[in-house]
Coordinates of C-alpha atoms and ligand atoms in Angstrom, one line a residue:
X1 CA -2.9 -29.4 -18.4
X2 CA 0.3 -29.7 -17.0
X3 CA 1.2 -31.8 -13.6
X4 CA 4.6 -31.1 -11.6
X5 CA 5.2 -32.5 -8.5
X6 CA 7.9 -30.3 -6.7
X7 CA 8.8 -31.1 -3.0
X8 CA 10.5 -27.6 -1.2
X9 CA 10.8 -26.7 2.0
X10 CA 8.3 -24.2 1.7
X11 CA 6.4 -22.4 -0.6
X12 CA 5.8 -18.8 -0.9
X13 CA 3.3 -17.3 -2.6
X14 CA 3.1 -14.0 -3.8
X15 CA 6.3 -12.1 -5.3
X16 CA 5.3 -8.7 -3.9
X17 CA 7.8 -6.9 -1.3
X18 CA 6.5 -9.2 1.0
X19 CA 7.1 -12.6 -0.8
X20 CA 10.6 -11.2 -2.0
X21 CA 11.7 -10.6 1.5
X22 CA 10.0 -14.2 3.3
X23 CA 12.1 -15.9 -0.1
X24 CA 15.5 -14.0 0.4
X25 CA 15.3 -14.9 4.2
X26 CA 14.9 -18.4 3.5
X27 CA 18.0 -18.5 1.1
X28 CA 20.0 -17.0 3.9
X29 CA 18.7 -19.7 6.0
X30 CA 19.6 -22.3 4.1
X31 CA 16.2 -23.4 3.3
X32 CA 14.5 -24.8 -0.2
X33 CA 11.7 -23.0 -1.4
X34 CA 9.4 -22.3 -4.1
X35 CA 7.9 -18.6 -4.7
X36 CA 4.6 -18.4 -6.9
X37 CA 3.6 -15.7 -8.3
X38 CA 0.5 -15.4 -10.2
X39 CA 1.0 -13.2 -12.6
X40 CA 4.2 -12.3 -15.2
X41 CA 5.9 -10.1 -13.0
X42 CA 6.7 -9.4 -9.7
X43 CA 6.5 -6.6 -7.3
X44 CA 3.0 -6.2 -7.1
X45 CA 2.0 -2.7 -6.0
X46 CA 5.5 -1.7 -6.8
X47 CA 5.6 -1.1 -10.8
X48 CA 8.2 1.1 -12.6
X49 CA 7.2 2.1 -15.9
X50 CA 10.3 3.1 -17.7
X51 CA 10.4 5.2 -21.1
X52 CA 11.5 2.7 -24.8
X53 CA 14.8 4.2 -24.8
X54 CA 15.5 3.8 -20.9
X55 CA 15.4 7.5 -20.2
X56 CA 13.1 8.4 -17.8
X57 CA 10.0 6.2 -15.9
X58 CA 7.3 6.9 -13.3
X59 CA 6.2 4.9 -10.8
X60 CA 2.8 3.6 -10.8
X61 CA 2.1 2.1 -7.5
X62 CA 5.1 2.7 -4.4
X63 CA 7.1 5.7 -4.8
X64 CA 8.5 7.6 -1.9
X65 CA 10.4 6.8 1.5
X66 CA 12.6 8.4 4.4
X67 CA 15.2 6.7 6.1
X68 CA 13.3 5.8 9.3
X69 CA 12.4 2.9 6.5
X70 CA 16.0 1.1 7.0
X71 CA 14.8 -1.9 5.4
X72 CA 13.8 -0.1 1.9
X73 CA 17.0 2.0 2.3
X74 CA 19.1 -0.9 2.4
X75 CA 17.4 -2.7 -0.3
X76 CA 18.0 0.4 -2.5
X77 CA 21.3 0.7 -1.6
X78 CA 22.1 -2.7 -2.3
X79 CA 20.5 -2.5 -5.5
X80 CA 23.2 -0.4 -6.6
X81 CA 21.2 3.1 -6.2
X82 CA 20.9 6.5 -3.5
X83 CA 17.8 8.3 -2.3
X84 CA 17.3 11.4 -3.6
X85 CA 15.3 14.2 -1.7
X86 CA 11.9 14.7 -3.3
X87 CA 11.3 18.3 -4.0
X88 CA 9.9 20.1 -0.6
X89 CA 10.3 23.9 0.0
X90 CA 10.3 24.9 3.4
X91 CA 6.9 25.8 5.4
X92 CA 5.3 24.1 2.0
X93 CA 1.9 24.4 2.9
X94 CA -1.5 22.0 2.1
X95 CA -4.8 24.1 1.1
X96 CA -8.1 23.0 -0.3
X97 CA -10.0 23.8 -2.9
X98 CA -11.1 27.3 -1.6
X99 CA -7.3 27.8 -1.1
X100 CA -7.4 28.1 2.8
X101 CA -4.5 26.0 4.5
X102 CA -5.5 22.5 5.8
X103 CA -4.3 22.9 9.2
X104 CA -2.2 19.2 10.8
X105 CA -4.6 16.6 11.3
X106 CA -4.4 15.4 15.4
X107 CA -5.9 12.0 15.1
X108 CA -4.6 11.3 19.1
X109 CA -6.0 14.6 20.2
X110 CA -9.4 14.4 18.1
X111 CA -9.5 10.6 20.5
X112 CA -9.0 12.1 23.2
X113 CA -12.0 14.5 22.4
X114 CA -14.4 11.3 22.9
X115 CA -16.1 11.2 25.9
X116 CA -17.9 8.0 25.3
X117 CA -15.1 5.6 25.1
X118 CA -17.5 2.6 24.3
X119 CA -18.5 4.6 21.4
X120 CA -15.4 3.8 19.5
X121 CA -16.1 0.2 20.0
X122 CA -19.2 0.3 18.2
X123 CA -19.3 3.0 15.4
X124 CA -17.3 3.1 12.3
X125 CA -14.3 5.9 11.7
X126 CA -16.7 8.7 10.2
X127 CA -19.4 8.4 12.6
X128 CA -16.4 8.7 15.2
X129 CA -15.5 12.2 13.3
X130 CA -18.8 13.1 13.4
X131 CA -19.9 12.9 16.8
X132 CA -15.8 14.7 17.9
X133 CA -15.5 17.4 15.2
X134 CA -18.4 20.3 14.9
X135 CA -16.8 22.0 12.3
X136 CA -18.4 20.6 8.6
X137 CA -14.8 22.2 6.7
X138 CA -12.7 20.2 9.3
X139 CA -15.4 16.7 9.3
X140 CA -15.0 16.9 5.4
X141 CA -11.2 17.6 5.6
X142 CA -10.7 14.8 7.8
X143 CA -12.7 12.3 5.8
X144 CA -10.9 13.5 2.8
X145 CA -7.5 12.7 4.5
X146 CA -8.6 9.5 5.7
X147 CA -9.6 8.4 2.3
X148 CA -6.3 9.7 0.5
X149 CA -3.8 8.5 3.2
X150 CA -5.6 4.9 4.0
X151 CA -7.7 4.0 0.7
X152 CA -11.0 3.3 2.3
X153 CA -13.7 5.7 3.0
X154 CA -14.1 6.0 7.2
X155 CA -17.5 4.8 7.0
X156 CA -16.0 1.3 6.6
X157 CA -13.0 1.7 8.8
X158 CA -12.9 0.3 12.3
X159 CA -11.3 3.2 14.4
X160 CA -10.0 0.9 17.1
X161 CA -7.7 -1.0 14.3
X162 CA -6.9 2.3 12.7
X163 CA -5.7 3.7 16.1
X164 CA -3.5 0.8 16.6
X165 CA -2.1 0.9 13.1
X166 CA -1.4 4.7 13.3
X167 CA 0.7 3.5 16.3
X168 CA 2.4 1.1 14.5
X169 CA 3.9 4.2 12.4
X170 CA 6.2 6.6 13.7
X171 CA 8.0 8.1 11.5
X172 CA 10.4 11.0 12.5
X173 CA 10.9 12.7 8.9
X174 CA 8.5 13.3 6.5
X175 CA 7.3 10.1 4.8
X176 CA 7.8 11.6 1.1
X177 CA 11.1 12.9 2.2
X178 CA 12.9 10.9 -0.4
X179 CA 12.7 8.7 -3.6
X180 CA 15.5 6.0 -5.3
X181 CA 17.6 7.4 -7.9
X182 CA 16.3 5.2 -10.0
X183 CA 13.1 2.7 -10.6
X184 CA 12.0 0.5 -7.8
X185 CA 11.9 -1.9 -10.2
X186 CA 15.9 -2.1 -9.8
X187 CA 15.0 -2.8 -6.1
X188 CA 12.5 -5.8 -7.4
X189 CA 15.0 -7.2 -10.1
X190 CA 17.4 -7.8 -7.1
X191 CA 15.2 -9.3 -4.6
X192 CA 14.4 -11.5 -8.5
X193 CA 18.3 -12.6 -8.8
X194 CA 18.3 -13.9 -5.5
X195 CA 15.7 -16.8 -6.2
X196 CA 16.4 -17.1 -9.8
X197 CA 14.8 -20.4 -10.7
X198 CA 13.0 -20.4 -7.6
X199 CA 10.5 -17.7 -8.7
X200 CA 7.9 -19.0 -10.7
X201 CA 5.5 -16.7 -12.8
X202 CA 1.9 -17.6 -14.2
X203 CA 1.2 -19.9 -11.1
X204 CA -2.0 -17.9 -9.6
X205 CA -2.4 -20.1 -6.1
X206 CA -6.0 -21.0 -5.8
X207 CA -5.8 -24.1 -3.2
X208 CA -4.1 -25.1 0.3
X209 CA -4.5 -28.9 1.1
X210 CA -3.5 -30.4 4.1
X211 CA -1.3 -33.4 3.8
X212 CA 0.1 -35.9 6.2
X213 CA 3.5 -34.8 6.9
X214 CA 2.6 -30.9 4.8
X215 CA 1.1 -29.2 2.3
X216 CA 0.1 -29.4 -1.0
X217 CA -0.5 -26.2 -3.2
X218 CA -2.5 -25.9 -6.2
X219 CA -1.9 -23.6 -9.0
X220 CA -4.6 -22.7 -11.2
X221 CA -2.3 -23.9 -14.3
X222 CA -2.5 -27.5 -13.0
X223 CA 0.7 -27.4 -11.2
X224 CA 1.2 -28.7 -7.5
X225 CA 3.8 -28.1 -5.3
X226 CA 4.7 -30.3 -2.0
X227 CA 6.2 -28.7 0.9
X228 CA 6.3 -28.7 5.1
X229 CA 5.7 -25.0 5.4
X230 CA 3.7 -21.9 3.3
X231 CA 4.1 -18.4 3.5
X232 CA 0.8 -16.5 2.0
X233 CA 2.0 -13.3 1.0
X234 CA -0.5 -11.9 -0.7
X235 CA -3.0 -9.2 0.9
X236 CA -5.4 -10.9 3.2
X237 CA -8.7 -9.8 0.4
X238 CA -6.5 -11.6 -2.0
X239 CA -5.9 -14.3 0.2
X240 CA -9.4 -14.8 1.4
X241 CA -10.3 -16.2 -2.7
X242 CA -8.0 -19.0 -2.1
X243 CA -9.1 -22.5 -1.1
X244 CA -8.1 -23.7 2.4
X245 CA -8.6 -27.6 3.7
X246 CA -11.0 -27.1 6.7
X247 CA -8.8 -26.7 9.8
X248 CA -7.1 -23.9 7.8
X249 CA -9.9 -22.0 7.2
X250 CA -11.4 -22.2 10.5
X251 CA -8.2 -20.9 12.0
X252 CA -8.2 -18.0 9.8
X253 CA -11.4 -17.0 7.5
X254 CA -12.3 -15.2 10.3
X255 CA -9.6 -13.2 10.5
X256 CA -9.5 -12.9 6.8
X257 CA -12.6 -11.8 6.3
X258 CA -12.1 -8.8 9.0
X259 CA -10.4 -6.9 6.1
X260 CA -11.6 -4.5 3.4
X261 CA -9.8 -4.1 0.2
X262 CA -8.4 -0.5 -0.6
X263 CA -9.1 1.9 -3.5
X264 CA -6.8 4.1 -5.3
X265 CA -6.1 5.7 -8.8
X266 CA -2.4 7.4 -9.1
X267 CA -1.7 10.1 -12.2
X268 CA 1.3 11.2 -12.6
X269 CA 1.3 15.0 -15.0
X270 CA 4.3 16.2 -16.1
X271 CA 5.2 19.6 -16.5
X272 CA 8.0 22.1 -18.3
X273 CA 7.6 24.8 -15.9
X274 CA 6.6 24.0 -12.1
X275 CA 4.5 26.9 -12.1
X276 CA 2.6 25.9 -9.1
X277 CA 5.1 26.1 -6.4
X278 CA 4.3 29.4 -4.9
X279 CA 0.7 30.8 -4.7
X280 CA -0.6 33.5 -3.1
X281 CA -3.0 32.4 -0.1
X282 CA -4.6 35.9 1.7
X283 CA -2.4 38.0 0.3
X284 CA 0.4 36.3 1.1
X285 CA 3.3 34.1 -0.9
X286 CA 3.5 30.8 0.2
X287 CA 5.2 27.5 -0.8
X288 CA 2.4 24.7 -1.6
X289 CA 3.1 21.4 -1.1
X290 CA -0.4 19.8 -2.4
X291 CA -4.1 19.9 -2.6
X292 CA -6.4 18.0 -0.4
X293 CA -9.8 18.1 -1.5
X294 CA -12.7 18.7 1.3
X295 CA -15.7 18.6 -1.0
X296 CA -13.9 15.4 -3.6
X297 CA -13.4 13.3 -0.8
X298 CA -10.2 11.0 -1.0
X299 CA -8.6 13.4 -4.0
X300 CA -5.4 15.1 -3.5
X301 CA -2.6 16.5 -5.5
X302 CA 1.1 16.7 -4.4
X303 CA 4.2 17.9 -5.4
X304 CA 6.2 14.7 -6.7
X305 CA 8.9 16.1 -8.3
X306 CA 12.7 15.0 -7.2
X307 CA 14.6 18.4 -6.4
X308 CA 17.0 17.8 -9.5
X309 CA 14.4 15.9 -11.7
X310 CA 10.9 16.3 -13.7
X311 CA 8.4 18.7 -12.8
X312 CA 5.8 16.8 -11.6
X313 CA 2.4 16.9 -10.0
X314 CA 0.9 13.2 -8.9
X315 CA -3.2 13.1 -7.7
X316 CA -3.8 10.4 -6.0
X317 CA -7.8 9.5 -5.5
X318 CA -8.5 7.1 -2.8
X319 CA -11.3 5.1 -1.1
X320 CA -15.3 5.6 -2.9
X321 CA -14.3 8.2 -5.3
X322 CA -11.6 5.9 -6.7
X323 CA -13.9 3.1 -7.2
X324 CA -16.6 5.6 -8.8
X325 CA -13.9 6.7 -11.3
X326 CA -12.5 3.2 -12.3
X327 CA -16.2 2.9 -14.0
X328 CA -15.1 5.3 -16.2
X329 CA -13.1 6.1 -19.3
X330 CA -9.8 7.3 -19.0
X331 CA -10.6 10.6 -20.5
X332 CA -13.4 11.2 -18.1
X333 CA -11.0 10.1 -15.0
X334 CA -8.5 12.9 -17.0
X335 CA -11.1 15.8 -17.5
X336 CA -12.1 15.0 -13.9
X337 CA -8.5 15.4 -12.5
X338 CA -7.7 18.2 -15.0
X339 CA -11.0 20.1 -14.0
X340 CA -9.9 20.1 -10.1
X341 CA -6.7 21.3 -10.5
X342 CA -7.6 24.4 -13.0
X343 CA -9.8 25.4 -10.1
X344 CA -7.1 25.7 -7.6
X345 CA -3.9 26.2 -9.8
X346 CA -5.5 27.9 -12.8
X347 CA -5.3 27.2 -16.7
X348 CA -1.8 26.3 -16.9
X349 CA -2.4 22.5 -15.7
X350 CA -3.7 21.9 -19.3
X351 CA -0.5 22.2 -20.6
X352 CA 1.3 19.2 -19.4
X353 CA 4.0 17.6 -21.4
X354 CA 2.1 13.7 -20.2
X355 CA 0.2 12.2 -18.1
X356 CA 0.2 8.3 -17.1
X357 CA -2.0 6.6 -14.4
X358 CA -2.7 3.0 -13.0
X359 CA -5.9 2.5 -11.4
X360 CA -5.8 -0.1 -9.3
X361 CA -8.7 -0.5 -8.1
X362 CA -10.3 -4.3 -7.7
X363 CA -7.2 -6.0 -8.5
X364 CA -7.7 -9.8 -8.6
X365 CA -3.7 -10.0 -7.1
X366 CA -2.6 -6.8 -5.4
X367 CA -6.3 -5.7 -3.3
X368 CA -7.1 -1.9 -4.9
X369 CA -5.3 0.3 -2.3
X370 CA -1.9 1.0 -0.7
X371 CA -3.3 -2.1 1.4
X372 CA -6.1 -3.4 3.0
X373 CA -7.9 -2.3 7.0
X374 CA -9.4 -3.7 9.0
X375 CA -13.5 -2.9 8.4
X376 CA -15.7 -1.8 10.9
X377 CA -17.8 -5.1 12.2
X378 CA -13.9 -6.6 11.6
X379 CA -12.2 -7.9 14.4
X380 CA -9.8 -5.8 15.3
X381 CA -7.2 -8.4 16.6
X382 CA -7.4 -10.3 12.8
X383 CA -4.0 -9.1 12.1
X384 CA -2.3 -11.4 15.4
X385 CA -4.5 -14.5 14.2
X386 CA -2.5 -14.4 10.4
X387 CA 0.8 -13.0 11.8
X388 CA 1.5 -15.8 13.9
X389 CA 2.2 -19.3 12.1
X390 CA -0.5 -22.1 12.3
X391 CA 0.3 -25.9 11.7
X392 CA 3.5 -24.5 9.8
X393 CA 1.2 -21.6 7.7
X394 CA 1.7 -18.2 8.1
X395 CA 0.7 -15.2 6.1
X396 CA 3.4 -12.0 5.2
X397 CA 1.7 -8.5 3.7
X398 CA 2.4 -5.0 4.5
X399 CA -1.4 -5.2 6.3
X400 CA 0.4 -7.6 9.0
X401 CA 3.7 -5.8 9.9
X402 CA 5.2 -5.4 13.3
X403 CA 6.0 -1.9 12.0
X404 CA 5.1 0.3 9.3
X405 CA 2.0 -1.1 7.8
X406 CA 0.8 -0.3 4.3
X407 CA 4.1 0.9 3.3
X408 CA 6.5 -0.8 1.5
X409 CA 8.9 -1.1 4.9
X410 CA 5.9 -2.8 6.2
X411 CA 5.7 -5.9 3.2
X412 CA 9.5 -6.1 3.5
X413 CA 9.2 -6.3 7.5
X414 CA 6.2 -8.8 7.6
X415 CA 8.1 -11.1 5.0
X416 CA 11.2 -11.2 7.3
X417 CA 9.5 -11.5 10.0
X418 CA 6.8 -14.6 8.9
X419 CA 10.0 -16.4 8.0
X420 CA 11.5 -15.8 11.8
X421 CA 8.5 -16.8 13.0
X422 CA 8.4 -20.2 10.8
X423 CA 12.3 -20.6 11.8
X424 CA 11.8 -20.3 15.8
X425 CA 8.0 -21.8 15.9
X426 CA 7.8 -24.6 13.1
X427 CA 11.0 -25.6 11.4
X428 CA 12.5 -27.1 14.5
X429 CA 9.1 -29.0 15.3
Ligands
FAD501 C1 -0.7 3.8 -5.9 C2 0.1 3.3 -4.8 C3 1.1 4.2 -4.2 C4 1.8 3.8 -3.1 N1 2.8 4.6 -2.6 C5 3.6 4.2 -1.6 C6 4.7 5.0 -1.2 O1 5.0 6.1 -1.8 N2 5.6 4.5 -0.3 C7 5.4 3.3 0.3 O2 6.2 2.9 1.1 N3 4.3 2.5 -0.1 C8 3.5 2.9 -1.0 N4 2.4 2.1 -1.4 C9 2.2 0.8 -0.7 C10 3.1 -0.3 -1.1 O3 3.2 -0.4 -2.5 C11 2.6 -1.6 -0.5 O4 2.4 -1.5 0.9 C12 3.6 -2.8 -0.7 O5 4.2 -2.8 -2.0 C13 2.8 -4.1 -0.5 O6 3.6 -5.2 -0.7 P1 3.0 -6.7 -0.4 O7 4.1 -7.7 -0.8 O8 2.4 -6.7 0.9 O9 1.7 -6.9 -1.4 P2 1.6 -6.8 -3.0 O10 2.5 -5.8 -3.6 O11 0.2 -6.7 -3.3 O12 2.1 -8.3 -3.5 C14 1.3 -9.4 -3.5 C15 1.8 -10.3 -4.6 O13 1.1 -11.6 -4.6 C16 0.7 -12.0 -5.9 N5 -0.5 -12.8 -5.7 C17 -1.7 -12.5 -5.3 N6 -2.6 -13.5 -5.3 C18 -1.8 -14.6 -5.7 C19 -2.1 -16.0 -5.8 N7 -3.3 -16.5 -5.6 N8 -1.1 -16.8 -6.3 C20 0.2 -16.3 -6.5 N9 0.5 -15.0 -6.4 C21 -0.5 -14.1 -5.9 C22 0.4 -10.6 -6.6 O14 0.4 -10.8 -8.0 C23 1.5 -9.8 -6.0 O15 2.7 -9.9 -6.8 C24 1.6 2.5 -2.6 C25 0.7 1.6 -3.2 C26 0.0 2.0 -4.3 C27 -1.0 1.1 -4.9

């Protein structure tokens, strides 16, 4: 077992979006640091994969954006690539698996709905939509949505956290609007140059000791590093495995363990023709934009495709059904997928040209979903308590972000900003 002794200014750990950003605002800050990350890449729940011969790639975890995200615009910019518009007809339409049209889902209005306001305080997100919504069709859409768009089923979900984090996004254009010209990975390589030898990979963080005048961190591979300050960026599940010295984790256990991990599986089918793009919905011709499944809960399918690019169709399954289907083969997650689209876009799905998928459920490093919420029986203020910097630690995720939470914007936001907050609060102490 190997021993280093490394004495920085900070350490970072976690080499996701969030880890990236809290490292390259350091550097501007003139500031020494160390960024660990514990496995042999970074990025996290960004991942390229890109063909052998350079070619072509999909993207397995983080895909789309619009340019109300200025941070992730910039970073692609300065990566050296554009945005291009993802593929979306006008008046594209969402239906379900009866093809009727999922109508827009009014989360303020359906709030409003609630007579009982102390009833939100003590019931989880689906009994919520239960005691609003009459109409089984709409309960079952909702839920659906709620498991696709968050990750969690809404019988774990605490509604007053989700309310606040819905109002944390506000987004003026369509969130899929557009996609990098090339692989986010290209985005991640350049956040990489920036800390160069500063990055280390293989160093999975599994304790935080208080010292006298600091920290010391504990890799699993033997390896300590010494510093004043640490930034966790890692998802606060992730986080919660980690070994704090005492006054640590009273200060924030709690608050850590007010979150629930995500769930999602993402495949990605590729097509010659993109024969679904018009279907006929009562008699009628309409553009279709995706699938959400009422009676599947947390399946949908979406057009993926960039307007001068593959034809592609991505499902994305999210919350319980996601971790059901991560107990199973990936030919029975296929046939499963396969089997819901042939009932709503007929026989032709079969014939894809190839199909990849990640399931990311129970990660060890990245949580399972697009990020974790906070649970019902969670304290709904957990998010302030790891935000804010403690005895020179703060923690950095998309889960925490001032703005734009569970998006990549979001882990590029939070990293900034748990650096500001170390800058202003702790560095000057
Ligand atoms: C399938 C999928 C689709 C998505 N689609 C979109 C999309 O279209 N648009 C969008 O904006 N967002 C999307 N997201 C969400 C987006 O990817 C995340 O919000 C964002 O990337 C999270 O970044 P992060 O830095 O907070 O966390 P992570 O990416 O999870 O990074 C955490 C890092 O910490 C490391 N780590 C964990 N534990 C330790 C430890 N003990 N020691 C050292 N290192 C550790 C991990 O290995 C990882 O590298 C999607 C996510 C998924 C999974």
């Amino acid at each position: 077992m190997s021993h280093e002794q490394q004495q920085v200014n900070t350490i970072i750990i976690g080499a996701g979006l969030a880890g990236l950003s809290a490292a390259k605002a350091l550097k501007e800050n003139g500031k020494s640091y160390k960024l660990l990350e514990a496995t042999n890449r970074a990025g996290g729940k960004v991942q390229s994969k890109v063909s052998v011969d350079g070619s072509d790639y999909v993207e397995l975890g983080a895909q789309f954006i619009n340019e109300d995200m200025i941070e992730m615009v910039r970073l692609i910019k300065d990566s050296g690539m554009t945005l291009d518009h993802t593929y979306l007809a006008d008046d594209a339409v969402i239906i379900n698996e009866t093809k009727d049209e999922v109508g827009y889902i009014n989360f303020a209005h359906h709030a409003e709905m609630l007579k009982d306001r102390s009833f939100i305080e003590n019931h989880s997100l689906s009994e919520v939509v239960d005691q609003v919504i009459e109409d089984d069709i709409e309960v079952k859409a909702i839920k659906s949505f709620v498991a696709a768009e968050f990750t969690v089923s809404s019988d774990y979900i605490n509604p007053k956290a989700l309310k606040r984090l819905i109002g944390n996004i506000t987004l003026e254009e369509d969130e899929v609007k557009y996609q990098a010209s090339g692989p986010l990975s290209q985005v991640i390589d350049y956040l990489v140059n920036i800390s160069g030898t500063n990055l280390l990979y293989e160093e999975p963080v599994e304790e935080i000791q208080k010292t006298e005048d600091g920290y010391i961190v504990k890799s699993k591979t033997g390896n300590e590093f010494t510093a004043k300050a640490v930034v966790i960026a890692v998802p606060p599940t992730v986080a919660r495995r980690i070994q704090f010295s005492q006054n640590l984790k009273e200060r924030f256990y709690p608050a850590l363990n007010s979150f629930i991990d995500g769930a999602v599986i993402k495949l990605i089918f590729t097509y010659e023709e993109p024969f679904w793009r018009q279907i006929m919905i009562d008699g009628e011709k309409k553009n279709l934009f995706g699938v959400l499944f009422g009676e599947e809960e947390g399946v949908n399918v979406m057009e993926s495709s960039k307007k001068e690019g593959a034809n592609r169709l991505t499902m994305f399954i999210g919350g319980d059904k996601a971790i059901e289907l991560a107990r199973v083969t990936a030919e029975e997650r296929n046939s499963f997928a396969v089997n819901r689209l042939a009932q709503v876009l007929g026989d032709r799905i079969v014939d894809y040209q190839s199909v990849e998928e990640k399931v990311w459920v129970d990660s060890p490093y990245y949580g399972g979903g697009y990020g974790g919420l906070t649970h019902f029986g969670g304290n709904f203020e957990a998010k302030r308590a790891l935000k804010e910097p403690f005895m020179n630690v703060v923690f950095a995720s998309t889960e925490l972000a001032p703005a734009f939470p569970q998006f990549m914007e979001g882990a590029v936001r939070s990293g900034k900003y748990a650096v500001e907050q170390l800058l202003t609060q702790s560095y000057k102490k």
